[in-house]
Amino acid sequence: MSKISGLIIVAILAFTLVSCTSPRKKIESEPYTDDFYEKTQLIMLKSEAKVYKHLPDQAAKEDFIEKFWKKRDPTPGTEENENKMEFERRIEFVDQFFKEQVGSGRGWETDRGKIYVLLGAPDERTTGQGSTLDRFGQLKRVLKEIWVYNNYRLILEFIDRDELGVYRLRNWNMALLRAIEQAKFKIYQEKEKEAEQEWLKFKPSFKNNELIILIPNKHITFDEKENGMSAHFKINLYIYHNYKKVDEMEVTRDVSDSKEAFLNKKNIQLTIPYTLSTRGRYLFDIIVKDMISGSSSREMLNYKY
C-alpha cells in the first residue's frame, strides 16, 4: 500500500467516526428540555425564548421549566396547574386531529393547530367550499374552514388550496396577533371571569436602584370604604443577568388614600428597591396581580447597567 493510499483510508475512517458520533450526541442530548422548547415556543414570549437559548446546562433548563409554568399557574396554592394541563390537552388534541402530510406532520406545527393551542376551541367551526384566484388569475375551487371566536371578536378562514388536507390561515390580522399575545400568558381562564375582568396593564422602569411600576387607575379595582379607598397587589419578580437567572422574589404592595386623591391621579406607582451589583444586561420578568379583582398581567423590562 502506498503512503498516499494509507492517508486516504485514515481520513475516510476519521470522517466516518465523526459522522457516526457527533450527530447522535446532538440528537440524544437533553430530550426532555428539547421537547419542552419545541412545543412551548408557541406560548413563549420573545424574551423568554432568548433566555432559554442561552441557558448553560441541563440544571438551568430544568429550573427555567419549573419557573415557566409557575408564572402561568392561575391557582398557585393548589397542586394542579390548570394552564399547564390545558396546554398539554390542546397539544394532544391537535396532534390527533390536525396532522397534515407536510413538514413534520405534527398537528401543533400546522396553522390550525397553532391557533387551537393558543386560543382554544373556536365558538363556531364550519367547513365548506369556496373559491380563490390561482397564480394565473383564474378562479379555483378550494376547501375552507371558518373559525369564530366571540370573546376575541375574530373570524378566521383556513384555506385548503389543493384539497390535500393542508390548511393555511388566509390572514394574520392585528386583532389576531393581539389575541395571541394575551393568550401566551393566560391559556386557561374561566369564560365568565374572562368577560368580567379588564386586562390589567402596567409600565415598568428602573432608576436609582428601584424598580418602578406604574399602573393606570382605570385598570385597578379599588376597595372603597367610608374613610377612603385602597388597592392591593402581589408582585412576582424574576431577574436575569446576561441571560442567567440570578434572583427571584415575591412582594406585596398596599396603597390607600382618599377617594378625591385617587380621582386626581392617573396612575398608581409601586416601587421595589433592588441593587444591581454587577455590570451587564439585566432582564426583569414582572408579574403584577390585582388581589381584589384577581386580574394579572406580565411585562418584561430590559436594562443595561
PDB file of C-alpha atoms in Angstrom:
ATOM      1  CA  MET A   1       0.000   0.000   0.000  1.00  0.00           C
ATOM      2  CA  SER A   2       1.337   3.429  -0.903  1.00  0.00           C
ATOM      3  CA  LYS A   3       1.734   6.181   1.660  1.00  0.00           C
ATOM      4  CA  ILE A   4      -0.904   8.314  -0.105  1.00  0.00           C
ATOM      5  CA  SER A   5      -3.453   5.454  -0.133  1.00  0.00           C
ATOM      6  CA  GLY A   6      -2.888   4.881   3.579  1.00  0.00           C
ATOM      7  CA  LEU A   7      -3.519   8.544   4.344  1.00  0.00           C
ATOM      8  CA  ILE A   8      -6.756   8.475   2.336  1.00  0.00           C
ATOM      9  CA  ILE A   9      -8.024   5.432   4.260  1.00  0.00           C
ATOM     10  CA  VAL A  10      -7.187   7.062   7.602  1.00  0.00           C
ATOM     11  CA  ALA A  11      -9.018  10.217   6.537  1.00  0.00           C
ATOM     12  CA  ILE A  12     -12.091   8.225   5.483  1.00  0.00           C
ATOM     13  CA  LEU A  13     -12.131   6.335   8.803  1.00  0.00           C
ATOM     14  CA  ALA A  14     -11.793   9.562  10.758  1.00  0.00           C
ATOM     15  CA  PHE A  15     -14.654  11.175   8.814  1.00  0.00           C
ATOM     16  CA  THR A  16     -16.828   8.091   9.358  1.00  0.00           C
ATOM     17  CA  LEU A  17     -16.223   8.114  13.116  1.00  0.00           C
ATOM     18  CA  VAL A  18     -17.073  11.812  13.375  1.00  0.00           C
ATOM     19  CA  SER A  19     -20.203  11.338  11.260  1.00  0.00           C
ATOM     20  CA  CYS A  20     -21.388   8.452  13.429  1.00  0.00           C
ATOM     21  CA  THR A  21     -20.768  10.025  16.806  1.00  0.00           C
ATOM     22  CA  SER A  22     -21.379  13.784  16.635  1.00  0.00           C
ATOM     23  CA  PRO A  23     -24.940  13.849  15.264  1.00  0.00           C
ATOM     24  CA  ARG A  24     -26.012  11.058  17.632  1.00  0.00           C
ATOM     25  CA  LYS A  25     -24.732  13.023  20.602  1.00  0.00           C
ATOM     26  CA  LYS A  26     -26.656  16.087  19.430  1.00  0.00           C
ATOM     27  CA  ILE A  27     -29.895  14.171  18.944  1.00  0.00           C
ATOM     28  CA  GLU A  28     -29.747  12.381  22.282  1.00  0.00           C
ATOM     29  CA  SER A  29     -28.797  15.397  24.372  1.00  0.00           C
ATOM     30  CA  GLU A  30     -31.445  16.721  26.738  1.00  0.00           C
ATOM     31  CA  PRO A  31     -34.547  15.188  25.059  1.00  0.00           C
ATOM     32  CA  TYR A  32     -36.822  16.394  27.872  1.00  0.00           C
ATOM     33  CA  THR A  33     -35.883  20.052  27.609  1.00  0.00           C
ATOM     34  CA  ASP A  34     -35.699  19.991  23.811  1.00  0.00           C
ATOM     35  CA  ASP A  35     -39.235  18.574  23.633  1.00  0.00           C
ATOM     36  CA  PHE A  36     -40.346  21.278  26.071  1.00  0.00           C
ATOM     37  CA  TYR A  37     -38.965  24.081  23.893  1.00  0.00           C
ATOM     38  CA  GLU A  38     -40.311  22.670  20.623  1.00  0.00           C
ATOM     39  CA  LYS A  39     -43.870  22.872  21.942  1.00  0.00           C
ATOM     40  CA  THR A  40     -43.862  25.763  24.395  1.00  0.00           C
ATOM     41  CA  GLN A  41     -42.207  28.185  21.970  1.00  0.00           C
ATOM     42  CA  LEU A  42     -45.793  28.637  20.757  1.00  0.00           C
ATOM     43  CA  ILE A  43     -46.636  30.406  24.028  1.00  0.00           C
ATOM     44  CA  MET A  44     -43.196  31.753  24.966  1.00  0.00           C
ATOM     45  CA  LEU A  45     -42.516  35.457  24.974  1.00  0.00           C
ATOM     46  CA  LYS A  46     -39.574  36.510  22.792  1.00  0.00           C
ATOM     47  CA  SER A  47     -37.516  37.430  25.833  1.00  0.00           C
ATOM     48  CA  GLU A  48     -38.184  34.016  27.400  1.00  0.00           C
ATOM     49  CA  ALA A  49     -37.033  32.235  24.256  1.00  0.00           C
ATOM     50  CA  LYS A  50     -33.877  34.344  24.217  1.00  0.00           C
ATOM     51  CA  VAL A  51     -33.102  33.444  27.834  1.00  0.00           C
ATOM     52  CA  TYR A  52     -33.794  29.749  27.260  1.00  0.00           C
ATOM     53  CA  LYS A  53     -31.452  29.542  24.256  1.00  0.00           C
ATOM     54  CA  HIS A  54     -28.594  30.961  26.350  1.00  0.00           C
ATOM     55  CA  LEU A  55     -29.020  28.630  29.347  1.00  0.00           C
ATOM     56  CA  PRO A  56     -25.693  26.886  30.016  1.00  0.00           C
ATOM     57  CA  ASP A  57     -26.712  23.410  31.192  1.00  0.00           C
ATOM     58  CA  GLN A  58     -29.474  20.918  31.946  1.00  0.00           C
ATOM     59  CA  ALA A  59     -29.950  22.084  35.533  1.00  0.00           C
ATOM     60  CA  ALA A  60     -30.528  25.662  34.385  1.00  0.00           C
ATOM     61  CA  LYS A  61     -33.074  24.485  31.817  1.00  0.00           C
ATOM     62  CA  GLU A  62     -34.974  22.415  34.366  1.00  0.00           C
ATOM     63  CA  ASP A  63     -35.105  25.414  36.699  1.00  0.00           C
ATOM     64  CA  PHE A  64     -36.379  27.548  33.800  1.00  0.00           C
ATOM     65  CA  ILE A  65     -39.110  24.991  33.029  1.00  0.00           C
ATOM     66  CA  GLU A  66     -40.271  24.939  36.647  1.00  0.00           C
ATOM     67  CA  LYS A  67     -40.459  28.747  36.775  1.00  0.00           C
ATOM     68  CA  PHE A  68     -42.040  28.929  33.306  1.00  0.00           C
ATOM     69  CA  TRP A  69     -45.103  27.025  34.490  1.00  0.00           C
ATOM     70  CA  LYS A  70     -45.103  28.609  37.933  1.00  0.00           C
ATOM     71  CA  LYS A  71     -45.531  32.031  36.340  1.00  0.00           C
ATOM     72  CA  ARG A  72     -48.554  30.722  34.433  1.00  0.00           C
ATOM     73  CA  ASP A  73     -50.251  28.955  37.340  1.00  0.00           C
ATOM     74  CA  PRO A  74     -53.669  30.604  37.906  1.00  0.00           C
ATOM     75  CA  THR A  75     -54.100  28.852  41.275  1.00  0.00           C
ATOM     76  CA  PRO A  76     -50.614  28.661  42.853  1.00  0.00           C
ATOM     77  CA  GLY A  77     -51.992  27.444  46.179  1.00  0.00           C
ATOM     78  CA  THR A  78     -53.190  24.143  44.673  1.00  0.00           C
ATOM     79  CA  GLU A  79     -51.370  21.071  43.375  1.00  0.00           C
ATOM     80  CA  GLU A  80     -52.714  21.392  39.835  1.00  0.00           C
ATOM     81  CA  ASN A  81     -51.599  23.967  37.296  1.00  0.00           C
ATOM     82  CA  GLU A  82     -54.619  24.486  35.054  1.00  0.00           C
ATOM     83  CA  ASN A  83     -52.613  26.360  32.425  1.00  0.00           C
ATOM     84  CA  LYS A  84     -50.118  23.512  32.060  1.00  0.00           C
ATOM     85  CA  MET A  85     -52.856  20.872  31.982  1.00  0.00           C
ATOM     86  CA  GLU A  86     -54.855  22.786  29.374  1.00  0.00           C
ATOM     87  CA  PHE A  87     -51.753  23.346  27.232  1.00  0.00           C
ATOM     88  CA  GLU A  88     -50.908  19.620  27.276  1.00  0.00           C
ATOM     89  CA  ARG A  89     -54.535  18.719  26.492  1.00  0.00           C
ATOM     90  CA  ARG A  90     -54.535  21.043  23.482  1.00  0.00           C
ATOM     91  CA  ILE A  91     -51.210  19.694  22.208  1.00  0.00           C
ATOM     92  CA  GLU A  92     -52.579  16.149  22.412  1.00  0.00           C
ATOM     93  CA  PHE A  93     -55.819  17.162  20.677  1.00  0.00           C
ATOM     94  CA  VAL A  94     -54.221  18.953  17.710  1.00  0.00           C
ATOM     95  CA  ASP A  95     -51.660  16.178  17.259  1.00  0.00           C
ATOM     96  CA  GLN A  96     -54.565  13.798  16.837  1.00  0.00           C
ATOM     97  CA  PHE A  97     -56.924  15.867  14.687  1.00  0.00           C
ATOM     98  CA  PHE A  98     -54.843  18.469  12.819  1.00  0.00           C
ATOM     99  CA  LYS A  99     -51.958  16.451  11.406  1.00  0.00           C
ATOM    100  CA  GLU A 100     -51.028  17.293   7.813  1.00  0.00           C
ATOM    101  CA  GLN A 101     -48.896  15.478   5.257  1.00  0.00           C
ATOM    102  CA  VAL A 102     -46.309  18.240   5.014  1.00  0.00           C
ATOM    103  CA  GLY A 103     -43.274  19.192   7.061  1.00  0.00           C
ATOM    104  CA  SER A 104     -43.019  17.287  10.321  1.00  0.00           C
ATOM    105  CA  GLY A 105     -46.681  16.303  10.135  1.00  0.00           C
ATOM    106  CA  ARG A 106     -47.173  17.251  13.787  1.00  0.00           C
ATOM    107  CA  GLY A 107     -50.529  18.860  14.473  1.00  0.00           C
ATOM    108  CA  TRP A 108     -49.200  21.645  16.681  1.00  0.00           C
ATOM    109  CA  GLU A 109     -46.979  22.899  13.841  1.00  0.00           C
ATOM    110  CA  THR A 110     -49.891  23.457  11.433  1.00  0.00           C
ATOM    111  CA  ASP A 111     -51.791  26.751  11.172  1.00  0.00           C
ATOM    112  CA  ARG A 112     -54.973  25.284  12.637  1.00  0.00           C
ATOM    113  CA  GLY A 113     -53.010  23.530  15.356  1.00  0.00           C
ATOM    114  CA  LYS A 114     -51.137  26.675  16.386  1.00  0.00           C
ATOM    115  CA  ILE A 115     -54.338  28.716  16.639  1.00  0.00           C
ATOM    116  CA  TYR A 116     -56.098  25.967  18.606  1.00  0.00           C
ATOM    117  CA  VAL A 117     -53.204  25.657  21.060  1.00  0.00           C
ATOM    118  CA  LEU A 118     -53.104  29.427  21.604  1.00  0.00           C
ATOM    119  CA  LEU A 119     -56.804  30.342  21.599  1.00  0.00           C
ATOM    120  CA  GLY A 120     -58.528  27.052  22.361  1.00  0.00           C
ATOM    121  CA  ALA A 121     -61.549  25.586  20.606  1.00  0.00           C
ATOM    122  CA  PRO A 122     -63.479  28.108  18.487  1.00  0.00           C
ATOM    123  CA  ASP A 123     -67.031  29.012  19.482  1.00  0.00           C
ATOM    124  CA  GLU A 124     -68.141  28.114  15.950  1.00  0.00           C
ATOM    125  CA  ARG A 125     -66.460  25.977  13.323  1.00  0.00           C
ATOM    126  CA  THR A 126     -67.888  25.439   9.840  1.00  0.00           C
ATOM    127  CA  THR A 127     -66.485  23.666   6.792  1.00  0.00           C
ATOM    128  CA  GLY A 128     -67.368  24.087   3.153  1.00  0.00           C
ATOM    129  CA  GLN A 129     -66.191  25.101  -0.285  1.00  0.00           C
ATOM    130  CA  GLY A 130     -65.068  28.455  -1.591  1.00  0.00           C
ATOM    131  CA  SER A 131     -63.036  29.954  -4.382  1.00  0.00           C
ATOM    132  CA  THR A 132     -59.817  31.899  -4.741  1.00  0.00           C
ATOM    133  CA  LEU A 133     -57.590  33.155  -7.527  1.00  0.00           C
ATOM    134  CA  ASP A 134     -54.701  30.981  -8.620  1.00  0.00           C
ATOM    135  CA  ARG A 135     -51.350  32.388  -9.776  1.00  0.00           C
ATOM    136  CA  PHE A 136     -52.746  32.830 -13.300  1.00  0.00           C
ATOM    137  CA  GLY A 137     -55.675  34.933 -12.069  1.00  0.00           C
ATOM    138  CA  GLN A 138     -58.214  32.168 -12.645  1.00  0.00           C
ATOM    139  CA  LEU A 139     -60.904  31.216 -10.137  1.00  0.00           C
ATOM    140  CA  LYS A 140     -60.130  27.973  -8.373  1.00  0.00           C
ATOM    141  CA  ARG A 141     -62.287  25.867  -6.077  1.00  0.00           C
ATOM    142  CA  VAL A 142     -60.873  25.365  -2.584  1.00  0.00           C
ATOM    143  CA  LEU A 143     -61.909  23.761   0.680  1.00  0.00           C
ATOM    144  CA  LYS A 144     -62.221  26.076   3.654  1.00  0.00           C
ATOM    145  CA  GLU A 145     -62.862  26.163   7.383  1.00  0.00           C
ATOM    146  CA  ILE A 146     -64.271  29.155   9.248  1.00  0.00           C
ATOM    147  CA  TRP A 147     -63.457  29.545  12.962  1.00  0.00           C
ATOM    148  CA  VAL A 148     -65.257  32.121  15.098  1.00  0.00           C
ATOM    149  CA  TYR A 149     -64.002  33.338  18.490  1.00  0.00           C
ATOM    150  CA  ASN A 150     -66.704  35.507  20.065  1.00  0.00           C
ATOM    151  CA  ASN A 151     -64.619  36.675  23.021  1.00  0.00           C
ATOM    152  CA  TYR A 152     -61.804  37.938  20.763  1.00  0.00           C
ATOM    153  CA  ARG A 153     -64.216  39.089  18.019  1.00  0.00           C
ATOM    154  CA  LEU A 154     -62.293  37.051  15.486  1.00  0.00           C
ATOM    155  CA  ILE A 155     -63.376  35.293  12.307  1.00  0.00           C
ATOM    156  CA  LEU A 156     -60.566  33.145  10.905  1.00  0.00           C
ATOM    157  CA  GLU A 157     -60.577  31.499   7.477  1.00  0.00           C
ATOM    158  CA  PHE A 158     -58.380  28.486   6.698  1.00  0.00           C
ATOM    159  CA  ILE A 159     -57.962  27.513   3.032  1.00  0.00           C
ATOM    160  CA  ASP A 160     -57.002  24.139   1.514  1.00  0.00           C
ATOM    161  CA  ARG A 161     -55.967  25.227  -1.988  1.00  0.00           C
ATOM    162  CA  ASP A 162     -55.113  21.790  -3.373  1.00  0.00           C
ATOM    163  CA  GLU A 163     -57.708  19.699  -1.491  1.00  0.00           C
ATOM    164  CA  LEU A 164     -54.930  17.684   0.144  1.00  0.00           C
ATOM    165  CA  GLY A 165     -55.882  18.392   3.737  1.00  0.00           C
ATOM    166  CA  VAL A 166     -53.282  21.164   4.117  1.00  0.00           C
ATOM    167  CA  TYR A 167     -54.996  24.268   5.523  1.00  0.00           C
ATOM    168  CA  ARG A 168     -53.399  27.711   5.651  1.00  0.00           C
ATOM    169  CA  LEU A 169     -54.715  30.713   7.537  1.00  0.00           C
ATOM    170  CA  ARG A 170     -55.691  33.330   4.972  1.00  0.00           C
ATOM    171  CA  ASN A 171     -54.899  36.452   7.009  1.00  0.00           C
ATOM    172  CA  TRP A 172     -52.874  37.091  10.180  1.00  0.00           C
ATOM    173  CA  ASN A 173     -54.501  40.415  11.145  1.00  0.00           C
ATOM    174  CA  MET A 174     -53.684  42.724  14.068  1.00  0.00           C
ATOM    175  CA  ALA A 175     -56.694  41.601  16.115  1.00  0.00           C
ATOM    176  CA  LEU A 176     -55.454  38.016  15.912  1.00  0.00           C
ATOM    177  CA  LEU A 177     -51.902  38.991  16.852  1.00  0.00           C
ATOM    178  CA  ARG A 178     -53.165  40.912  19.906  1.00  0.00           C
ATOM    179  CA  ALA A 179     -55.274  37.939  20.985  1.00  0.00           C
ATOM    180  CA  ILE A 180     -52.268  35.635  20.637  1.00  0.00           C
ATOM    181  CA  GLU A 181     -50.040  37.888  22.760  1.00  0.00           C
ATOM    182  CA  GLN A 182     -52.656  37.939  25.505  1.00  0.00           C
ATOM    183  CA  ALA A 183     -53.189  34.172  25.321  1.00  0.00           C
ATOM    184  CA  LYS A 184     -49.468  33.415  25.626  1.00  0.00           C
ATOM    185  CA  PHE A 185     -49.661  34.290  29.316  1.00  0.00           C
ATOM    186  CA  LYS A 186     -53.153  33.020  30.123  1.00  0.00           C
ATOM    187  CA  ILE A 187     -54.173  29.923  28.221  1.00  0.00           C
ATOM    188  CA  TYR A 188     -56.612  28.737  30.843  1.00  0.00           C
ATOM    189  CA  GLN A 189     -59.257  31.149  32.104  1.00  0.00           C
ATOM    190  CA  GLU A 190     -62.862  30.654  33.076  1.00  0.00           C
ATOM    191  CA  LYS A 191     -65.174  32.162  30.447  1.00  0.00           C
ATOM    192  CA  GLU A 192     -67.324  34.133  32.881  1.00  0.00           C
ATOM    193  CA  LYS A 193     -64.271  35.663  34.596  1.00  0.00           C
ATOM    194  CA  GLU A 194     -62.706  36.492  31.241  1.00  0.00           C
ATOM    195  CA  ALA A 195     -65.724  38.577  30.313  1.00  0.00           C
ATOM    196  CA  GLU A 196     -65.834  40.405  33.649  1.00  0.00           C
ATOM    197  CA  GLN A 197     -62.183  41.323  34.094  1.00  0.00           C
ATOM    198  CA  GLU A 198     -60.417  44.103  32.279  1.00  0.00           C
ATOM    199  CA  TRP A 199     -56.864  43.184  31.403  1.00  0.00           C
ATOM    200  CA  LEU A 200     -54.513  44.710  33.973  1.00  0.00           C
ATOM    201  CA  LYS A 201     -51.836  46.884  32.400  1.00  0.00           C
ATOM    202  CA  PHE A 202     -48.711  48.449  33.826  1.00  0.00           C
ATOM    203  CA  LYS A 203     -45.472  50.102  32.720  1.00  0.00           C
ATOM    204  CA  PRO A 204     -42.160  49.165  34.405  1.00  0.00           C
ATOM    205  CA  SER A 205     -38.937  51.170  34.580  1.00  0.00           C
ATOM    206  CA  PHE A 206     -35.715  51.039  36.594  1.00  0.00           C
ATOM    207  CA  LYS A 207     -33.950  54.025  38.128  1.00  0.00           C
ATOM    208  CA  ASN A 208     -31.649  54.672  41.101  1.00  0.00           C
ATOM    209  CA  ASN A 209     -31.729  51.057  42.302  1.00  0.00           C
ATOM    210  CA  GLU A 210     -35.520  50.922  42.248  1.00  0.00           C
ATOM    211  CA  LEU A 211     -37.936  49.029  40.062  1.00  0.00           C
ATOM    212  CA  ILE A 212     -40.854  51.371  39.374  1.00  0.00           C
ATOM    213  CA  ILE A 213     -44.270  50.064  38.324  1.00  0.00           C
ATOM    214  CA  LEU A 214     -46.900  52.498  37.024  1.00  0.00           C
ATOM    215  CA  ILE A 215     -50.489  51.197  36.889  1.00  0.00           C
ATOM    216  CA  PRO A 216     -53.273  53.328  35.348  1.00  0.00           C
ATOM    217  CA  ASN A 217     -56.118  53.839  37.836  1.00  0.00           C
ATOM    218  CA  LYS A 218     -58.686  52.799  35.226  1.00  0.00           C
ATOM    219  CA  HIS A 219     -57.267  49.255  35.274  1.00  0.00           C
ATOM    220  CA  ILE A 220     -57.373  48.883  39.076  1.00  0.00           C
ATOM    221  CA  THR A 221     -60.177  47.517  41.248  1.00  0.00           C
ATOM    222  CA  PHE A 222     -60.392  49.520  44.472  1.00  0.00           C
ATOM    223  CA  ASP A 223     -61.772  48.535  47.855  1.00  0.00           C
ATOM    224  CA  GLU A 224     -63.943  51.511  48.791  1.00  0.00           C
ATOM    225  CA  LYS A 225     -64.822  52.299  52.414  1.00  0.00           C
ATOM    226  CA  GLU A 226     -66.119  55.300  54.335  1.00  0.00           C
ATOM    227  CA  ASN A 227     -62.679  56.638  55.154  1.00  0.00           C
ATOM    228  CA  GLY A 228     -61.156  56.163  51.702  1.00  0.00           C
ATOM    229  CA  MET A 229     -60.076  53.661  49.053  1.00  0.00           C
ATOM    230  CA  SER A 230     -57.370  51.021  48.871  1.00  0.00           C
ATOM    231  CA  ALA A 231     -55.800  48.642  46.357  1.00  0.00           C
ATOM    232  CA  HIS A 232     -53.749  45.507  46.961  1.00  0.00           C
ATOM    233  CA  PHE A 233     -51.143  43.929  44.689  1.00  0.00           C
ATOM    234  CA  LYS A 234     -48.890  40.889  44.608  1.00  0.00           C
ATOM    235  CA  ILE A 235     -45.716  41.166  42.525  1.00  0.00           C
ATOM    236  CA  ASN A 236     -43.572  38.247  41.397  1.00  0.00           C
ATOM    237  CA  LEU A 237     -40.175  39.284  40.109  1.00  0.00           C
ATOM    238  CA  TYR A 238     -37.611  37.145  38.261  1.00  0.00           C
ATOM    239  CA  ILE A 239     -34.239  38.737  37.498  1.00  0.00           C
ATOM    240  CA  TYR A 240     -31.751  37.603  34.839  1.00  0.00           C
ATOM    241  CA  HIS A 241     -28.192  38.850  34.368  1.00  0.00           C
ATOM    242  CA  ASN A 242     -26.624  38.128  30.972  1.00  0.00           C
ATOM    243  CA  TYR A 243     -29.396  35.545  30.354  1.00  0.00           C
ATOM    244  CA  LYS A 244     -28.782  33.695  33.636  1.00  0.00           C
ATOM    245  CA  LYS A 245     -31.346  33.841  36.445  1.00  0.00           C
ATOM    246  CA  VAL A 246     -29.757  35.448  39.481  1.00  0.00           C
ATOM    247  CA  ASP A 247     -32.688  36.271  41.736  1.00  0.00           C
ATOM    248  CA  GLU A 248     -36.420  35.999  42.296  1.00  0.00           C
ATOM    249  CA  MET A 249     -38.799  37.464  44.839  1.00  0.00           C
ATOM    250  CA  GLU A 250     -42.445  37.879  45.751  1.00  0.00           C
ATOM    251  CA  VAL A 251     -43.650  41.093  47.381  1.00  0.00           C
ATOM    252  CA  THR A 252     -46.992  42.675  48.218  1.00  0.00           C
ATOM    253  CA  ARG A 253     -47.902  46.321  47.987  1.00  0.00           C
ATOM    254  CA  ASP A 254     -50.939  48.063  49.514  1.00  0.00           C
ATOM    255  CA  VAL A 255     -51.981  51.566  48.504  1.00  0.00           C
ATOM    256  CA  SER A 256     -54.515  53.619  50.493  1.00  0.00           C
ATOM    257  CA  ASP A 257     -55.749  57.183  50.104  1.00  0.00           C
ATOM    258  CA  SER A 258     -58.879  59.305  49.979  1.00  0.00           C
ATOM    259  CA  LYS A 259     -61.296  58.946  47.093  1.00  0.00           C
ATOM    260  CA  GLU A 260     -60.545  62.506  45.971  1.00  0.00           C
ATOM    261  CA  ALA A 261     -56.803  61.818  45.901  1.00  0.00           C
ATOM    262  CA  PHE A 262     -57.225  58.747  43.684  1.00  0.00           C
ATOM    263  CA  LEU A 263     -59.585  60.622  41.350  1.00  0.00           C
ATOM    264  CA  ASN A 264     -56.917  63.272  40.845  1.00  0.00           C
ATOM    265  CA  LYS A 265     -54.285  60.693  39.882  1.00  0.00           C
ATOM    266  CA  LYS A 266     -53.918  58.943  36.552  1.00  0.00           C
ATOM    267  CA  ASN A 267     -51.567  56.244  37.850  1.00  0.00           C
ATOM    268  CA  ILE A 268     -50.551  54.403  40.982  1.00  0.00           C
ATOM    269  CA  GLN A 269     -46.808  53.990  41.463  1.00  0.00           C
ATOM    270  CA  LEU A 270     -45.344  50.920  43.150  1.00  0.00           C
ATOM    271  CA  THR A 271     -41.623  50.681  43.921  1.00  0.00           C
ATOM    272  CA  ILE A 272     -39.357  47.758  44.747  1.00  0.00           C
ATOM    273  CA  PRO A 273     -35.798  48.522  45.922  1.00  0.00           C
ATOM    274  CA  TYR A 274     -33.182  46.421  44.141  1.00  0.00           C
ATOM    275  CA  THR A 275     -29.427  46.930  43.972  1.00  0.00           C
ATOM    276  CA  LEU A 276     -27.555  45.857  40.843  1.00  0.00           C
ATOM    277  CA  SER A 277     -24.137  44.566  41.832  1.00  0.00           C
ATOM    278  CA  THR A 278     -22.573  43.547  38.508  1.00  0.00           C
ATOM    279  CA  ARG A 279     -22.289  45.321  35.171  1.00  0.00           C
ATOM    280  CA  GLY A 280     -24.112  43.763  32.244  1.00  0.00           C
ATOM    281  CA  ARG A 281     -27.528  43.251  30.689  1.00  0.00           C
ATOM    282  CA  TYR A 282     -30.462  42.661  33.013  1.00  0.00           C
ATOM    283  CA  LEU A 283     -33.912  41.313  32.283  1.00  0.00           C
ATOM    284  CA  PHE A 284     -36.722  41.865  34.782  1.00  0.00           C
ATOM    285  CA  ASP A 285     -39.635  39.453  34.339  1.00  0.00           C
ATOM    286  CA  ILE A 286     -42.506  41.071  36.258  1.00  0.00           C
ATOM    287  CA  ILE A 287     -45.958  39.686  37.092  1.00  0.00           C
ATOM    288  CA  VAL A 288     -48.418  42.004  38.843  1.00  0.00           C
ATOM    289  CA  LYS A 289     -51.697  40.703  40.254  1.00  0.00           C
ATOM    290  CA  ASP A 290     -54.593  42.853  41.454  1.00  0.00           C
ATOM    291  CA  MET A 291     -55.581  40.949  44.595  1.00  0.00           C
ATOM    292  CA  ILE A 292     -59.122  42.351  44.646  1.00  0.00           C
ATOM    293  CA  SER A 293     -60.183  41.538  41.076  1.00  0.00           C
ATOM    294  CA  GLY A 294     -57.793  38.633  40.515  1.00  0.00           C
ATOM    295  CA  SER A 295     -56.685  40.176  37.218  1.00  0.00           C
ATOM    296  CA  SER A 296     -52.976  39.935  36.443  1.00  0.00           C
ATOM    297  CA  SER A 297     -50.512  40.930  33.762  1.00  0.00           C
ATOM    298  CA  ARG A 298     -46.886  40.464  32.854  1.00  0.00           C
ATOM    299  CA  GLU A 299     -44.196  42.692  31.397  1.00  0.00           C
ATOM    300  CA  MET A 300     -40.506  42.310  30.592  1.00  0.00           C
ATOM    301  CA  LEU A 301     -38.003  45.091  31.191  1.00  0.00           C
ATOM    302  CA  ASN A 302     -34.520  45.113  29.656  1.00  0.00           C
ATOM    303  CA  TYR A 303     -31.925  47.236  31.436  1.00  0.00           C
ATOM    304  CA  LYS A 304     -28.235  47.748  30.686  1.00  0.00           C
ATOM    305  CA  TYR A 305     -26.081  48.560  33.725  1.00  0.00           C
TER     306      TYR A 305
END
